Amino acid sequence: MPDFQTEKDLVRAAHRAIDSAGAEACSAALAIHLSPQCHWRGYAPFYEQIGPEAIAESFWGPFKRAFSAQTRREDVFFAGKNEIDGFAGTWVVSMGHLMGLFDAPWLGIQPTGKMAFLRYAEFCKVADGQITEVAFYIDIPHLMMQAGLQPFPPQTAAHLVQPGPATHDGLLFDPQDAAEGEATLALINSMISDLGSWNLGLPLEEELRRTWAEDMIWWGPAGIGATYTIERYAKQHSGPFRAAFGDRSSTGHVARLAEGHYGGFFGWPNFTATHKGGFMGLPAGTPERPAEFRVIDIYRREGDKLAENWIFIDMIHFLRTQGVDILARMAEVPRT
């Protein structure tokens, strides 16, 4: 069984290179480990970029000019074979925060001069000694809220800077027991099967108990928030979300993998659905204009249940599919 050490070492080296690079050196830093045609999928407004130079010009350079003393605070790191392509490709996953001093405007958001945390989750495909694909999701609305902006109506759950795993064991730099990863992936697949139907014929809390621990924590994105325990998750997110959407499409994951007690996936998009009205204060959509959800999910398994879940939803893109541009709306709003 592969231990993924070569791929992990390459991604860690790529992180060191970009983390230590100045704003003007980002393209050269990325070119060390990314292929010339690396396909980068990012959170709106960055969307898709091809190659180190485009990635640097669209995201890393402007970000580093806005955030001084930038550092990476990583909470989860694992690798695995991708179930979606028949376990052919190898991906490495990283999750945590990019922390820095918010010293210059970024995306129209005015700086605070204070430390700020940008949530991130990243999937890197490694092939032939290079990173050939990247999914890089961040939580820009969470940063807006740290800067005193309120881009959404009141959230159903809690807004806070989110910690890493309760067990403090999410950095899987060393080889892991393959059987543990297989168990984690199987549990994630069971949960996806339950979730994908939205119609198991069980009360929602009973459905959730099939794969989730009673004291689960769902670390949701800004606009929804974080929630704790099955009962509160059902009340504060899952129930309202299911009630607000119909005509859910099938799941469209690009990569799904697990190692040890950690696993996750990303989709482009994960699914589409018709908004029936009320979610985040939005009016109803139409089948001709479905809501599109681009999502990264990271999970921690404990025993035979999922205990923690970190969710990254491209809320800016989702809202754009519904005719709302919160970046444009928030650009001129003073901090509260």
mmCIF file of C-alpha atoms in Angstrom:
data_model
loop_
_atom_site.group_PDB
_atom_site.id
_atom_site.type_symbol
_atom_site.label_atom_id
_atom_site.label_comp_id
_atom_site.label_asym_id
_atom_site.label_seq_id
_atom_site.Cartn_x
_atom_site.Cartn_y
_atom_site.Cartn_z
ATOM 1 C CA MET A 1 0.000 0.000 0.000
ATOM 2 C CA PRO A 2 1.296 3.503 -0.815
ATOM 3 C CA ASP A 3 2.294 5.669 2.132
ATOM 4 C CA PHE A 4 2.013 8.964 0.174
ATOM 5 C CA GLN A 5 5.195 10.344 1.725
ATOM 6 C CA THR A 6 6.605 11.560 -1.583
ATOM 7 C CA GLU A 7 3.413 13.422 -2.424
ATOM 8 C CA LYS A 8 3.097 14.845 1.080
ATOM 9 C CA ASP A 9 6.686 16.072 1.047
ATOM 10 C CA LEU A 10 6.132 17.800 -2.285
ATOM 11 C CA VAL A 11 3.007 19.638 -1.096
ATOM 12 C CA ARG A 12 4.660 20.657 2.159
ATOM 13 C CA ALA A 13 7.591 22.018 0.171
ATOM 14 C CA ALA A 14 5.162 23.923 -2.067
ATOM 15 C CA HIS A 15 3.531 25.426 1.022
ATOM 16 C CA ARG A 16 6.886 26.524 2.399
ATOM 17 C CA ALA A 17 7.788 28.128 -0.923
ATOM 18 C CA ILE A 18 4.603 30.161 -1.286
ATOM 19 C CA ASP A 19 4.385 31.026 2.419
ATOM 20 C CA SER A 20 7.887 32.516 2.396
ATOM 21 C CA ALA A 21 7.561 34.313 -0.946
ATOM 22 C CA GLY A 22 6.964 38.025 -1.220
ATOM 23 C CA ALA A 23 4.083 39.345 -3.307
ATOM 24 C CA GLU A 24 6.254 39.817 -6.393
ATOM 25 C CA ALA A 25 7.869 36.380 -6.126
ATOM 26 C CA CYS A 26 4.711 34.265 -5.940
ATOM 27 C CA SER A 27 4.777 33.131 -9.553
ATOM 28 C CA ALA A 28 8.351 31.890 -9.287
ATOM 29 C CA ALA A 29 7.621 30.186 -5.965
ATOM 30 C CA LEU A 30 4.616 28.368 -7.384
ATOM 31 C CA ALA A 31 6.503 27.329 -10.516
ATOM 32 C CA ILE A 32 8.930 25.256 -8.445
ATOM 33 C CA HIS A 33 6.304 22.639 -7.611
ATOM 34 C CA LEU A 34 3.260 23.321 -9.827
ATOM 35 C CA SER A 35 3.097 22.094 -13.406
ATOM 36 C CA PRO A 36 3.055 24.807 -16.112
ATOM 37 C CA GLN A 37 -0.560 23.844 -16.906
ATOM 38 C CA CYS A 38 -1.719 23.350 -13.318
ATOM 39 C CA HIS A 39 -5.510 23.642 -13.170
ATOM 40 C CA TRP A 40 -6.467 25.777 -10.152
ATOM 41 C CA ARG A 41 -10.096 25.923 -9.024
ATOM 42 C CA GLY A 42 -10.734 28.771 -6.606
ATOM 43 C CA TYR A 43 -13.428 30.545 -4.640
ATOM 44 C CA ALA A 44 -15.226 33.382 -6.420
ATOM 45 C CA PRO A 45 -14.132 35.877 -7.682
ATOM 46 C CA PHE A 46 -10.961 33.959 -8.640
ATOM 47 C CA TYR A 47 -12.630 30.952 -10.252
ATOM 48 C CA GLU A 48 -10.421 28.851 -12.579
ATOM 49 C CA GLN A 49 -6.810 29.694 -13.380
ATOM 50 C CA ILE A 50 -4.214 27.825 -15.425
ATOM 51 C CA GLY A 51 -0.519 27.861 -14.533
ATOM 52 C CA PRO A 52 1.585 29.431 -11.767
ATOM 53 C CA GLU A 53 1.660 32.924 -13.258
ATOM 54 C CA ALA A 54 -2.128 33.221 -13.523
ATOM 55 C CA ILE A 55 -2.604 31.762 -10.041
ATOM 56 C CA ALA A 56 -0.115 34.229 -8.570
ATOM 57 C CA GLU A 57 -1.578 37.226 -10.386
ATOM 58 C CA SER A 58 -5.169 36.434 -9.461
ATOM 59 C CA PHE A 59 -4.833 35.337 -5.837
ATOM 60 C CA TRP A 60 -1.461 35.052 -4.114
ATOM 61 C CA GLY A 61 0.117 38.355 -5.151
ATOM 62 C CA PRO A 62 -2.855 40.575 -4.216
ATOM 63 C CA PHE A 63 -3.415 38.587 -1.029
ATOM 64 C CA LYS A 64 0.169 39.022 0.122
ATOM 65 C CA ARG A 65 0.108 42.731 -0.672
ATOM 66 C CA ALA A 66 -2.938 43.105 1.577
ATOM 67 C CA PHE A 67 -1.850 40.879 4.476
ATOM 68 C CA SER A 68 1.549 41.485 6.005
ATOM 69 C CA ALA A 69 3.377 38.970 8.210
ATOM 70 C CA GLN A 70 1.246 36.256 6.604
ATOM 71 C CA THR A 71 1.586 32.741 8.003
ATOM 72 C CA ARG A 72 -0.174 29.393 7.610
ATOM 73 C CA ARG A 73 -1.847 27.812 10.655
ATOM 74 C CA GLU A 74 -2.543 24.289 9.465
ATOM 75 C CA ASP A 75 -4.973 22.034 11.340
ATOM 76 C CA VAL A 76 -5.525 19.074 9.013
ATOM 77 C CA PHE A 77 -3.181 17.400 6.512
ATOM 78 C CA PHE A 78 -3.685 14.021 4.859
ATOM 79 C CA ALA A 79 -3.397 12.239 1.507
ATOM 80 C CA GLY A 80 -4.998 9.380 -0.344
ATOM 81 C CA LYS A 81 -6.079 7.805 -3.585
ATOM 82 C CA ASN A 82 -9.089 9.365 -5.286
ATOM 83 C CA GLU A 83 -12.144 7.136 -5.236
ATOM 84 C CA ILE A 84 -13.796 9.164 -8.012
ATOM 85 C CA ASP A 85 -11.247 8.119 -10.662
ATOM 86 C CA GLY A 86 -11.084 4.529 -9.498
ATOM 87 C CA PHE A 87 -8.299 5.188 -6.966
ATOM 88 C CA ALA A 88 -5.858 6.123 -9.723
ATOM 89 C CA GLY A 89 -4.877 9.669 -8.758
ATOM 90 C CA THR A 90 -3.200 10.809 -5.535
ATOM 91 C CA TRP A 91 -4.350 13.959 -3.773
ATOM 92 C CA VAL A 92 -3.006 15.766 -0.704
ATOM 93 C CA VAL A 93 -5.373 17.795 1.478
ATOM 94 C CA SER A 94 -4.579 20.738 3.745
ATOM 95 C CA MET A 95 -6.935 22.792 5.903
ATOM 96 C CA GLY A 96 -6.548 25.626 8.387
ATOM 97 C CA HIS A 97 -6.198 29.403 8.327
ATOM 98 C CA LEU A 98 -4.003 31.894 6.522
ATOM 99 C CA MET A 99 -3.269 34.435 9.246
ATOM 100 C CA GLY A 100 -1.823 37.891 8.794
ATOM 101 C CA LEU A 101 -2.150 41.576 9.548
ATOM 102 C CA PHE A 102 -4.883 43.048 7.374
ATOM 103 C CA ASP A 103 -3.008 46.174 6.304
ATOM 104 C CA ALA A 104 -4.273 47.063 2.811
ATOM 105 C CA PRO A 105 -7.580 46.765 0.916
ATOM 106 C CA TRP A 106 -8.412 43.406 -0.636
ATOM 107 C CA LEU A 107 -11.382 42.692 -2.928
ATOM 108 C CA GLY A 108 -12.870 46.014 -1.875
ATOM 109 C CA ILE A 109 -12.771 45.045 1.804
ATOM 110 C CA GLN A 110 -11.154 47.788 3.838
ATOM 111 C CA PRO A 111 -8.243 46.832 6.119
ATOM 112 C CA THR A 112 -8.417 46.737 9.889
ATOM 113 C CA GLY A 113 -4.727 46.901 10.758
ATOM 114 C CA LYS A 114 -5.397 43.904 12.992
ATOM 115 C CA MET A 115 -4.748 40.201 12.736
ATOM 116 C CA ALA A 116 -7.208 38.310 10.565
ATOM 117 C CA PHE A 117 -7.851 34.640 9.848
ATOM 118 C CA LEU A 118 -8.808 33.452 6.369
ATOM 119 C CA ARG A 119 -10.226 29.915 6.490
ATOM 120 C CA TYR A 120 -8.877 27.714 3.699
ATOM 121 C CA ALA A 121 -9.095 24.145 2.462
ATOM 122 C CA GLU A 122 -6.928 22.868 -0.369
ATOM 123 C CA PHE A 123 -6.843 19.686 -2.458
ATOM 124 C CA CYS A 124 -3.666 19.134 -4.511
ATOM 125 C CA LYS A 125 -3.332 16.410 -7.126
ATOM 126 C CA VAL A 126 0.241 15.170 -7.441
ATOM 127 C CA ALA A 127 1.458 13.391 -10.589
ATOM 128 C CA ASP A 128 4.930 12.902 -12.033
ATOM 129 C CA GLY A 129 6.577 14.915 -9.273
ATOM 130 C CA GLN A 130 4.410 18.026 -9.736
ATOM 131 C CA ILE A 131 1.133 19.470 -8.515
ATOM 132 C CA THR A 132 -1.146 19.272 -11.542
ATOM 133 C CA GLU A 133 -4.508 20.326 -10.062
ATOM 134 C CA VAL A 134 -5.546 22.418 -7.073
ATOM 135 C CA ALA A 135 -8.912 23.130 -5.458
ATOM 136 C CA PHE A 136 -8.447 26.122 -3.159
ATOM 137 C CA TYR A 137 -11.559 27.205 -1.252
ATOM 138 C CA ILE A 138 -11.496 30.090 1.204
ATOM 139 C CA ASP A 139 -14.141 31.850 3.304
ATOM 140 C CA ILE A 140 -14.130 35.461 2.164
ATOM 141 C CA PRO A 141 -17.435 36.321 3.908
ATOM 142 C CA HIS A 142 -15.866 35.132 7.190
ATOM 143 C CA LEU A 143 -13.088 37.677 6.607
ATOM 144 C CA MET A 144 -15.683 40.360 5.834
ATOM 145 C CA MET A 145 -17.307 39.737 9.193
ATOM 146 C CA GLN A 146 -13.938 40.025 10.957
ATOM 147 C CA ALA A 147 -13.579 43.415 9.228
ATOM 148 C CA GLY A 148 -16.896 44.617 10.671
ATOM 149 C CA LEU A 149 -19.106 43.963 7.644
ATOM 150 C CA GLN A 150 -22.392 42.057 7.747
ATOM 151 C CA PRO A 151 -22.924 40.586 4.272
ATOM 152 C CA PHE A 152 -25.811 38.318 5.356
ATOM 153 C CA PRO A 153 -28.927 38.359 7.487
ATOM 154 C CA PRO A 154 -28.460 36.796 10.946
ATOM 155 C CA GLN A 155 -26.982 33.298 10.700
ATOM 156 C CA THR A 156 -28.869 30.250 11.893
ATOM 157 C CA ALA A 157 -25.761 29.026 13.735
ATOM 158 C CA ALA A 158 -22.667 30.553 15.369
ATOM 159 C CA HIS A 159 -19.993 32.752 13.777
ATOM 160 C CA LEU A 160 -16.488 32.363 15.198
ATOM 161 C CA VAL A 161 -12.886 31.685 14.251
ATOM 162 C CA GLN A 162 -12.959 27.922 13.979
ATOM 163 C CA PRO A 163 -10.444 25.653 15.717
ATOM 164 C CA GLY A 164 -8.926 22.475 14.373
ATOM 165 C CA PRO A 165 -9.831 18.958 15.513
ATOM 166 C CA ALA A 166 -10.794 18.424 19.139
ATOM 167 C CA THR A 167 -8.286 15.567 19.237
ATOM 168 C CA HIS A 168 -5.395 17.744 17.969
ATOM 169 C CA ASP A 169 -4.222 14.914 15.719
ATOM 170 C CA GLY A 170 -5.133 16.166 12.255
ATOM 171 C CA LEU A 171 -1.632 16.626 10.815
ATOM 172 C CA LEU A 172 -0.933 13.224 9.257
ATOM 173 C CA PHE A 173 2.612 13.876 8.130
ATOM 174 C CA ASP A 174 3.622 10.228 8.722
ATOM 175 C CA PRO A 175 2.249 7.008 7.158
ATOM 176 C CA GLN A 176 -1.098 5.794 8.498
ATOM 177 C CA ASP A 177 -2.796 2.427 8.887
ATOM 178 C CA ALA A 178 -4.520 1.792 5.556
ATOM 179 C CA ALA A 179 -7.442 0.042 7.265
ATOM 180 C CA GLU A 180 -8.296 3.206 9.198
ATOM 181 C CA GLY A 181 -8.504 5.236 6.003
ATOM 182 C CA GLU A 182 -10.701 2.601 4.391
ATOM 183 C CA ALA A 183 -13.066 2.734 7.386
ATOM 184 C CA THR A 184 -13.222 6.530 7.220
ATOM 185 C CA LEU A 185 -13.962 6.546 3.489
ATOM 186 C CA ALA A 186 -16.653 3.890 3.896
ATOM 187 C CA LEU A 187 -18.370 5.938 6.603
ATOM 188 C CA ILE A 188 -18.221 9.105 4.492
ATOM 189 C CA ASN A 189 -19.768 7.194 1.599
ATOM 190 C CA SER A 190 -22.568 5.941 3.843
ATOM 191 C CA MET A 191 -23.283 9.497 4.956
ATOM 192 C CA ILE A 192 -23.262 10.713 1.328
ATOM 193 C CA SER A 193 -25.731 7.985 0.401
ATOM 194 C CA ASP A 194 -28.088 9.088 3.188
ATOM 195 C CA LEU A 195 -27.669 12.783 2.433
ATOM 196 C CA GLY A 196 -28.019 12.407 -1.310
ATOM 197 C CA SER A 197 -31.520 11.023 -1.082
ATOM 198 C CA TRP A 198 -33.054 13.586 1.320
ATOM 199 C CA ASN A 199 -35.803 11.002 1.504
ATOM 200 C CA LEU A 200 -34.918 7.991 3.647
ATOM 201 C CA GLY A 201 -38.323 7.988 5.288
ATOM 202 C CA LEU A 202 -36.790 8.634 8.725
ATOM 203 C CA PRO A 203 -37.075 11.670 10.978
ATOM 204 C CA LEU A 204 -34.060 13.870 10.279
ATOM 205 C CA GLU A 205 -32.358 13.298 13.629
ATOM 206 C CA GLU A 206 -32.721 9.532 13.290
ATOM 207 C CA GLU A 207 -31.241 9.682 9.812
ATOM 208 C CA LEU A 208 -28.272 11.675 11.094
ATOM 209 C CA ARG A 209 -27.632 9.216 13.923
ATOM 210 C CA ARG A 210 -26.893 6.500 11.356
ATOM 211 C CA THR A 211 -23.508 8.090 10.591
ATOM 212 C CA TRP A 212 -22.964 11.003 13.006
ATOM 213 C CA ALA A 213 -21.928 11.082 16.651
ATOM 214 C CA GLU A 214 -24.482 12.575 19.033
ATOM 215 C CA ASP A 215 -22.010 15.339 19.966
ATOM 216 C CA MET A 216 -21.023 16.095 16.375
ATOM 217 C CA ILE A 217 -19.685 19.539 15.463
ATOM 218 C CA TRP A 218 -20.521 21.013 12.071
ATOM 219 C CA TRP A 219 -18.111 23.850 11.314
ATOM 220 C CA GLY A 220 -20.105 25.644 8.625
ATOM 221 C CA PRO A 221 -19.156 28.655 6.490
ATOM 222 C CA ALA A 222 -19.954 32.270 7.273
ATOM 223 C CA GLY A 223 -23.552 32.910 6.342
ATOM 224 C CA ILE A 224 -24.647 29.663 8.008
ATOM 225 C CA GLY A 225 -22.276 29.249 10.940
ATOM 226 C CA ALA A 226 -21.165 26.414 13.194
ATOM 227 C CA THR A 227 -23.442 24.129 15.196
ATOM 228 C CA TYR A 228 -23.013 21.436 17.848
ATOM 229 C CA THR A 229 -24.926 18.175 18.525
ATOM 230 C CA ILE A 230 -27.287 16.341 16.181
ATOM 231 C CA GLU A 231 -30.315 18.069 17.666
ATOM 232 C CA ARG A 232 -28.972 21.587 17.079
ATOM 233 C CA TYR A 233 -27.485 20.740 13.666
ATOM 234 C CA ALA A 234 -30.880 19.466 12.528
ATOM 235 C CA LYS A 235 -32.568 22.601 13.868
ATOM 236 C CA GLN A 236 -29.962 25.215 12.926
ATOM 237 C CA HIS A 237 -28.877 24.019 9.506
ATOM 238 C CA SER A 238 -29.872 20.693 7.992
ATOM 239 C CA GLY A 239 -33.621 21.041 8.512
ATOM 240 C CA PRO A 240 -33.910 24.649 7.287
ATOM 241 C CA PHE A 241 -31.595 23.936 4.359
ATOM 242 C CA ARG A 242 -33.573 20.931 3.154
ATOM 243 C CA ALA A 243 -36.820 22.855 3.541
ATOM 244 C CA ALA A 244 -35.481 25.700 1.389
ATOM 245 C CA PHE A 245 -34.308 23.663 -1.617
ATOM 246 C CA GLY A 246 -35.782 21.103 -3.951
ATOM 247 C CA ASP A 247 -34.872 19.303 -7.186
ATOM 248 C CA ARG A 248 -31.452 18.428 -5.789
ATOM 249 C CA SER A 249 -29.106 17.098 -8.443
ATOM 250 C CA SER A 250 -26.851 14.098 -7.994
ATOM 251 C CA THR A 251 -23.467 14.602 -6.325
ATOM 252 C CA GLY A 252 -20.636 15.753 -8.605
ATOM 253 C CA HIS A 253 -17.388 15.204 -6.733
ATOM 254 C CA VAL A 254 -14.019 15.660 -8.427
ATOM 255 C CA ALA A 255 -12.012 14.030 -5.632
ATOM 256 C CA ARG A 256 -12.955 11.973 -2.563
ATOM 257 C CA LEU A 257 -10.351 10.348 -0.318
ATOM 258 C CA ALA A 258 -9.410 9.462 3.243
ATOM 259 C CA GLU A 259 -6.387 8.615 5.343
ATOM 260 C CA GLY A 260 -6.405 7.555 8.978
ATOM 261 C CA HIS A 261 -9.377 9.129 10.765
ATOM 262 C CA TYR A 262 -9.659 12.012 8.283
ATOM 263 C CA GLY A 263 -11.247 12.302 4.866
ATOM 264 C CA GLY A 264 -13.033 14.648 2.561
ATOM 265 C CA PHE A 265 -14.127 15.637 -0.917
ATOM 266 C CA PHE A 266 -14.688 18.561 -3.213
ATOM 267 C CA GLY A 267 -17.056 19.175 -6.082
ATOM 268 C CA TRP A 268 -17.225 21.658 -8.945
ATOM 269 C CA PRO A 269 -20.098 21.887 -8.280
ATOM 270 C CA ASN A 270 -21.129 19.412 -5.607
ATOM 271 C CA PHE A 271 -24.769 19.774 -6.596
ATOM 272 C CA THR A 272 -27.425 22.142 -7.836
ATOM 273 C CA ALA A 273 -30.899 22.691 -6.419
ATOM 274 C CA THR A 274 -33.895 24.958 -6.888
ATOM 275 C CA HIS A 275 -34.308 27.527 -4.124
ATOM 276 C CA LYS A 276 -37.890 27.522 -2.846
ATOM 277 C CA GLY A 277 -37.409 30.736 -0.870
ATOM 278 C CA GLY A 278 -36.297 31.919 2.552
ATOM 279 C CA PHE A 279 -32.706 30.685 2.728
ATOM 280 C CA MET A 280 -30.458 33.562 3.856
ATOM 281 C CA GLY A 281 -33.372 35.932 3.234
ATOM 282 C CA LEU A 282 -33.402 35.231 -0.505
ATOM 283 C CA PRO A 283 -36.519 35.071 -2.645
ATOM 284 C CA ALA A 284 -37.359 31.850 -4.442
ATOM 285 C CA GLY A 285 -35.358 30.905 -7.510
ATOM 286 C CA THR A 286 -36.493 29.025 -10.577
ATOM 287 C CA PRO A 287 -35.607 25.671 -12.156
ATOM 288 C CA GLU A 288 -34.126 27.683 -15.027
ATOM 289 C CA ARG A 289 -31.758 29.385 -12.579
ATOM 290 C CA PRO A 290 -30.726 26.695 -10.059
ATOM 291 C CA ALA A 291 -28.528 27.431 -7.070
ATOM 292 C CA GLU A 292 -25.045 25.996 -7.562
ATOM 293 C CA PHE A 293 -23.011 24.781 -4.595
ATOM 294 C CA ARG A 294 -19.241 24.390 -4.841
ATOM 295 C CA VAL A 295 -18.186 22.687 -1.628
ATOM 296 C CA ILE A 296 -15.218 21.207 0.214
ATOM 297 C CA ASP A 297 -16.004 18.951 3.164
ATOM 298 C CA ILE A 298 -13.380 17.675 5.619
ATOM 299 C CA TYR A 299 -14.335 15.016 8.190
ATOM 300 C CA ARG A 300 -12.927 13.470 11.354
ATOM 301 C CA ARG A 301 -14.124 9.964 12.218
ATOM 302 C CA GLU A 302 -14.263 8.746 15.799
ATOM 303 C CA GLY A 303 -15.041 5.041 16.103
ATOM 304 C CA ASP A 304 -17.891 4.239 13.757
ATOM 305 C CA LYS A 305 -19.313 7.776 13.574
ATOM 306 C CA LEU A 306 -18.392 11.124 12.071
ATOM 307 C CA ALA A 307 -17.476 13.499 14.881
ATOM 308 C CA GLU A 308 -16.437 16.753 13.184
ATOM 309 C CA ASN A 309 -17.028 18.304 9.782
ATOM 310 C CA TRP A 310 -15.453 21.463 8.344
ATOM 311 C CA ILE A 311 -17.416 22.872 5.409
ATOM 312 C CA PHE A 312 -16.309 25.364 2.788
ATOM 313 C CA ILE A 313 -19.091 26.576 0.492
ATOM 314 C CA ASP A 314 -18.418 29.194 -2.157
ATOM 315 C CA MET A 315 -21.140 31.474 -0.845
ATOM 316 C CA ILE A 316 -20.166 34.292 -3.200
ATOM 317 C CA HIS A 317 -20.667 32.039 -6.226
ATOM 318 C CA PHE A 318 -23.865 30.542 -4.806
ATOM 319 C CA LEU A 319 -25.332 34.007 -4.284
ATOM 320 C CA ARG A 320 -24.260 35.103 -7.758
ATOM 321 C CA THR A 321 -26.277 32.218 -9.201
ATOM 322 C CA GLN A 322 -29.236 33.773 -7.372
ATOM 323 C CA GLY A 323 -28.603 37.302 -8.632
ATOM 324 C CA VAL A 324 -26.799 38.740 -5.587
ATOM 325 C CA ASP A 325 -23.166 39.968 -5.565
ATOM 326 C CA ILE A 326 -22.094 40.507 -1.962
ATOM 327 C CA LEU A 327 -18.586 41.642 -2.934
ATOM 328 C CA ALA A 328 -20.031 44.540 -4.927
ATOM 329 C CA ARG A 329 -22.602 45.260 -2.242
ATOM 330 C CA MET A 330 -20.088 45.273 0.597
ATOM 331 C CA ALA A 331 -17.262 47.152 -1.144
ATOM 332 C CA GLU A 332 -18.527 50.603 -0.190
ATOM 333 C CA VAL A 333 -20.022 49.754 3.217
ATOM 334 C CA PRO A 334 -18.088 51.144 6.212
ATOM 335 C CA ARG A 335 -17.128 48.795 9.018
ATOM 336 C CA THR A 336 -19.463 48.642 11.991
#
